[in-house]
Amino acid sequence: MAPRLCITSAAVRRLLGKQGPRAGDLAAAAAVRFYSKDSEGSWFRSLFVHKVDPRKDAHSTLLSKKETSNLYKIQFHNVKPECLDAYNSLTEAVLPKLHLDEDYPCSLVGNWNTWYGEQDQAVHLWRFSGGYPALMDCMNKLKNNKEYLEFRKERSKMLLSRRNQLLLEFSFWNEPQPRAGPNIYELRTYKLKPGTMIEWGNNWARAIKYRQENQEAVGGFFSQIGELYVVHHLWAYKDLQSREETRNAAWRKRGWDENVYYTVPLVRHMESRIMIPLKISPLQ
């Protein structure tokens, strides 16, 4: 059977013909630019009902960075296999222009293709400086951006499905900053049992020190909109062998095993993606 080809339309050729910014420009720009009271039931009922301690703050307030108001968006695009190269070229031609345009309060954090995990997939991570108002500002401006609207129309022909989440960053993780390559990246995704986010954060706030000696910890996030009680940990390694050695070294540090012991019961499902940066990614 002859291989299918991704048809490149005239609109795509026009978009690709426009010179996009270089990776060095992107990295430089990125460097410049987080119970009510339990009503008392009957005496008999109170024997069997666990009383929840009153809390005055949501876990997003308790766990996210106070000194910044950054909001993150992660996008997962499942691309038609025959269109992946065309999708990457189109993405690299258009997205850096939004990243470098100071009129848009958003910046690219990282752009990847999944190497191991779900195949023919692109992952994009954006930062909105200014939280939800910045997100809405971008959305409203993009509605009138003819080049971006044309890009979305052409991109839609290349996709099988797409989904996204809005995220906040954990206060105890590094804030993602551009880094030189070459690196591979691991996105570890944990779907937690509802109500366990605070416990997860408390354990990782103590444990993250065991995973920073080799500068592998890139960023840690938890979902606010989209699928809830989802945590993403982003790591960088020189290669798969370096990943193996770094992870094994953590087990030789006293205290790391306790973090695993206490956090594994909180997890309903977990997934690991090994990802390769696109040319435009500030995280190389």
Coordinates of C-alpha atoms in Angstrom, one line a residue:
M1 CA 0.0 0.0 0.0
A2 CA 1.4 3.4 -1.0
P3 CA 2.0 5.7 2.0
R4 CA -0.5 8.5 2.5
L5 CA 0.8 12.0 2.1
C6 CA -0.2 15.1 4.1
I7 CA -1.5 17.5 1.5
T8 CA 0.1 20.9 1.9
S9 CA -2.3 23.7 0.9
A10 CA -1.4 27.0 -0.6
A11 CA -2.3 28.6 2.7
V12 CA 0.3 26.4 4.5
R13 CA 2.9 27.3 1.9
R14 CA 2.2 31.0 2.5
L15 CA 2.6 30.6 6.3
L16 CA 5.8 28.6 5.9
G17 CA 7.2 31.1 3.5
K18 CA 7.3 33.8 6.2
Q19 CA 10.6 33.8 8.0
G20 CA 10.2 32.8 11.6
P21 CA 12.4 33.8 14.5
R22 CA 15.4 31.7 15.5
A23 CA 15.7 29.6 18.6
G24 CA 18.2 31.9 20.1
D25 CA 15.7 34.8 19.9
L26 CA 13.1 32.7 21.6
A27 CA 15.4 31.8 24.5
A28 CA 16.4 35.4 25.0
A29 CA 12.8 36.6 25.0
A30 CA 11.8 33.9 27.4
A31 CA 14.6 34.8 29.8
V32 CA 13.2 38.4 30.0
R33 CA 9.6 37.6 30.2
F34 CA 1.5 30.7 40.3
Y35 CA -15.4 23.9 54.4
S36 CA -17.3 25.5 55.4
K37 CA -17.9 24.2 59.0
D38 CA -19.1 20.7 59.0
S39 CA -22.7 20.9 60.0
E40 CA -23.5 18.9 63.1
G41 CA -25.8 16.0 62.4
S42 CA -27.5 13.9 64.9
W43 CA -25.5 12.3 67.8
F44 CA -25.9 8.9 66.2
R45 CA -24.8 10.0 62.8
S46 CA -21.7 11.7 64.2
L47 CA -20.4 8.4 65.4
F48 CA -19.9 7.3 61.8
V49 CA -19.2 10.5 59.9
H50 CA -15.6 11.7 59.8
K51 CA -15.5 15.4 60.5
V52 CA -13.3 17.4 58.1
D53 CA -11.1 20.2 59.7
P54 CA -12.3 23.6 58.4
R55 CA -10.1 25.1 55.7
K56 CA -10.3 28.7 54.5
D57 CA -8.1 28.4 51.4
A58 CA -8.3 26.3 48.2
H59 CA -5.4 24.0 47.5
S60 CA -4.5 26.3 44.6
T61 CA -3.9 29.1 47.0
L62 CA -1.9 27.0 49.5
L63 CA 0.3 25.2 46.9
S64 CA 1.0 27.8 44.2
K65 CA 3.6 30.5 44.0
K66 CA 2.6 33.7 45.8
E67 CA 5.3 36.0 44.3
T68 CA 4.1 35.4 40.7
S69 CA 0.7 35.3 39.0
N70 CA 1.7 33.0 36.2
L71 CA -0.8 30.7 34.6
Y72 CA 0.2 27.8 32.3
K73 CA -1.5 26.1 29.5
I74 CA -0.5 22.6 28.3
Q75 CA -1.7 21.4 24.9
F76 CA -1.7 17.8 23.6
H77 CA -2.1 17.5 19.9
N78 CA -2.5 14.1 18.3
V79 CA -1.4 14.5 14.7
K80 CA -2.2 12.3 11.7
P81 CA 1.0 10.2 11.2
E82 CA 1.5 11.4 7.6
C83 CA 1.2 15.0 8.7
L84 CA 3.6 15.2 11.6
D85 CA 6.5 16.9 9.6
A86 CA 4.1 19.4 8.0
Y87 CA 2.5 20.1 11.4
N88 CA 6.0 20.8 13.0
S89 CA 7.0 23.1 10.1
L90 CA 3.7 25.0 10.3
T91 CA 4.0 25.3 14.1
E92 CA 7.6 26.5 13.9
A93 CA 6.7 29.2 11.4
V94 CA 3.8 30.7 13.4
L95 CA 4.0 30.2 17.2
P96 CA 7.3 32.1 17.7
K97 CA 5.7 35.2 16.4
L98 CA 3.2 35.2 19.3
H99 CA 6.1 34.4 21.7
L100 CA 8.1 37.4 20.6
D101 CA 5.2 39.9 20.2
E102 CA 5.2 42.0 23.4
D103 CA 1.5 42.9 22.8
Y104 CA 0.6 39.3 23.7
P105 CA 1.2 38.5 27.5
C106 CA 2.1 34.9 26.7
S107 CA 5.4 33.1 26.0
L108 CA 6.4 29.7 24.9
V109 CA 7.9 27.5 27.7
G110 CA 8.5 24.4 25.7
N111 CA 7.5 22.5 22.5
W112 CA 8.0 18.8 21.9
N113 CA 7.2 15.7 20.0
T114 CA 6.6 12.6 22.0
W115 CA 9.3 10.0 21.4
Y116 CA 8.2 7.3 23.8
G117 CA 4.6 7.3 24.9
E118 CA 1.7 8.3 22.7
Q119 CA 3.0 8.5 19.2
D120 CA 2.6 11.2 16.6
Q121 CA 1.9 13.7 19.4
A122 CA 2.9 17.3 19.9
V123 CA 3.0 18.9 23.4
H124 CA 3.1 22.7 23.9
L125 CA 3.5 24.5 27.2
W126 CA 2.6 28.2 27.4
R127 CA 3.1 30.7 30.2
F128 CA 0.6 33.6 30.7
S129 CA 2.2 36.4 32.7
G130 CA -0.7 37.9 34.7
G131 CA -2.9 34.9 35.2
Y132 CA -6.5 34.6 33.9
P133 CA -6.7 38.3 32.7
A134 CA -3.6 37.7 30.5
L135 CA -5.2 34.5 29.1
M136 CA -8.4 36.4 28.2
D137 CA -6.4 39.2 26.7
C138 CA -4.6 36.8 24.4
M139 CA -7.8 35.0 23.4
N140 CA -9.5 38.2 22.5
K141 CA -6.5 39.4 20.4
L142 CA -6.2 36.1 18.6
K143 CA -9.8 36.4 17.4
N144 CA -8.6 39.3 15.2
N145 CA -5.2 37.8 14.2
K146 CA -5.8 36.8 10.6
E147 CA -2.5 34.9 10.3
Y148 CA -3.2 32.9 13.5
L149 CA -6.8 32.1 12.3
E150 CA -5.4 30.8 9.0
F151 CA -2.9 28.8 11.0
R152 CA -5.6 27.2 13.1
K153 CA -7.7 26.3 10.0
E154 CA -4.7 24.6 8.3
R155 CA -3.6 22.9 11.5
S156 CA -7.1 21.4 12.1
K157 CA -6.7 19.4 8.9
M158 CA -3.6 17.7 10.3
L159 CA -5.1 16.7 13.7
L160 CA -6.9 13.6 15.0
S161 CA -7.7 15.1 18.4
R162 CA -6.5 17.8 20.8
R163 CA -7.0 18.7 24.5
N164 CA -5.6 21.1 26.9
Q165 CA -5.4 22.1 30.6
L166 CA -4.8 25.2 32.6
L167 CA -2.2 24.8 35.3
L168 CA -0.6 26.5 38.2
E169 CA 3.0 25.8 39.3
F170 CA 3.9 24.3 42.7
S171 CA 5.6 26.9 44.9
F172 CA 8.5 24.5 45.8
W173 CA 9.5 23.7 42.2
N174 CA 11.8 25.6 39.9
E175 CA 10.2 28.0 37.5
P176 CA 10.9 26.7 34.0
Q177 CA 13.7 28.7 32.3
P178 CA 15.2 28.3 28.8
R179 CA 18.1 25.8 28.8
A180 CA 20.6 24.8 26.2
G181 CA 20.6 21.4 24.7
P182 CA 20.7 18.8 23.6
N183 CA 18.3 17.2 26.2
I184 CA 15.5 14.8 26.3
Y185 CA 12.5 15.7 28.5
E186 CA 10.3 13.5 30.6
L187 CA 6.8 14.6 31.4
R188 CA 5.5 12.4 34.2
T189 CA 1.7 12.8 34.7
Y190 CA -0.1 11.7 37.9
K191 CA -3.8 11.5 38.2
L192 CA -4.5 11.8 42.0
K193 CA -7.4 10.7 44.1
P194 CA -9.6 13.7 44.8
G195 CA -8.8 15.4 48.0
T196 CA -5.1 14.4 48.1
M197 CA -3.4 17.4 46.4
I198 CA -2.3 19.0 49.7
E199 CA -0.8 15.7 50.9
W200 CA 1.0 15.3 47.6
G201 CA 2.4 18.8 47.8
N202 CA 3.5 18.4 51.4
N203 CA 5.5 15.3 50.6
W204 CA 7.1 16.7 47.4
A205 CA 8.0 20.0 49.1
R206 CA 10.3 17.9 51.2
A207 CA 11.4 15.4 48.5
I208 CA 12.3 17.8 45.6
K209 CA 15.8 18.4 47.2
Y210 CA 16.7 14.8 46.3
R211 CA 16.1 15.5 42.6
Q212 CA 17.9 18.8 42.0
E213 CA 21.6 17.9 42.1
N214 CA 21.9 17.3 38.4
Q215 CA 19.6 20.2 37.5
E216 CA 17.0 17.7 36.1
A217 CA 14.0 19.3 37.8
V218 CA 12.4 21.7 35.2
G219 CA 8.9 22.4 36.6
G220 CA 6.0 21.0 38.5
F221 CA 2.3 21.9 37.8
F222 CA -1.2 21.0 38.9
S223 CA -4.4 21.4 37.0
Q224 CA -7.0 24.0 37.5
I225 CA -9.2 23.7 34.5
G226 CA -9.6 20.6 32.4
E227 CA -9.1 17.2 34.0
L228 CA -8.7 17.9 37.7
Y229 CA -6.4 16.5 40.4
V230 CA -3.7 16.0 37.7
V231 CA 0.0 16.7 38.4
H232 CA 2.7 17.2 35.8
H233 CA 6.4 16.9 36.6
L234 CA 8.8 18.0 33.9
W235 CA 12.4 16.7 33.9
A236 CA 15.4 17.1 31.6
Y237 CA 18.2 14.6 31.0
K238 CA 21.1 14.4 28.5
D239 CA 19.9 11.0 27.3
L240 CA 18.1 7.9 28.5
Q241 CA 21.2 6.5 30.2
S242 CA 21.6 9.7 32.2
R243 CA 17.9 9.5 33.2
E244 CA 18.5 5.9 34.4
E245 CA 21.5 6.9 36.5
T246 CA 20.0 10.0 37.9
R247 CA 16.8 8.2 39.0
N248 CA 18.8 5.3 40.5
A249 CA 21.0 7.8 42.5
A250 CA 17.8 9.2 44.1
W251 CA 17.1 5.9 45.8
R252 CA 20.5 6.0 47.5
K253 CA 19.5 9.2 49.3
R254 CA 17.9 8.8 52.7
G255 CA 14.4 10.1 52.6
W256 CA 13.6 9.6 48.9
D257 CA 12.1 6.2 49.7
E258 CA 9.7 7.8 52.2
N259 CA 8.4 10.2 49.6
V260 CA 7.6 7.3 47.3
Y261 CA 6.0 5.3 50.1
Y262 CA 3.7 8.1 51.1
T263 CA 2.8 9.4 47.6
V264 CA 2.2 6.2 45.7
P265 CA -1.1 5.5 47.5
L266 CA -2.4 8.9 46.4
V267 CA -2.2 8.0 42.7
R268 CA -5.0 6.6 40.6
H269 CA -3.0 6.5 37.3
M270 CA 0.4 7.6 36.1
E271 CA 2.0 8.1 32.7
S272 CA 5.5 8.9 31.4
R273 CA 6.3 10.6 28.1
I274 CA 9.9 10.9 26.7
M275 CA 9.9 14.0 24.5
I276 CA 12.2 15.6 22.0
P277 CA 12.2 19.5 21.7
L278 CA 11.1 21.2 18.5
K279 CA 13.5 23.7 17.0
I280 CA 11.5 26.6 18.4
S281 CA 11.4 25.3 22.0
P282 CA 13.1 27.6 24.6
L283 CA 13.8 24.3 26.5
Q284 CA 16.3 22.5 24.3

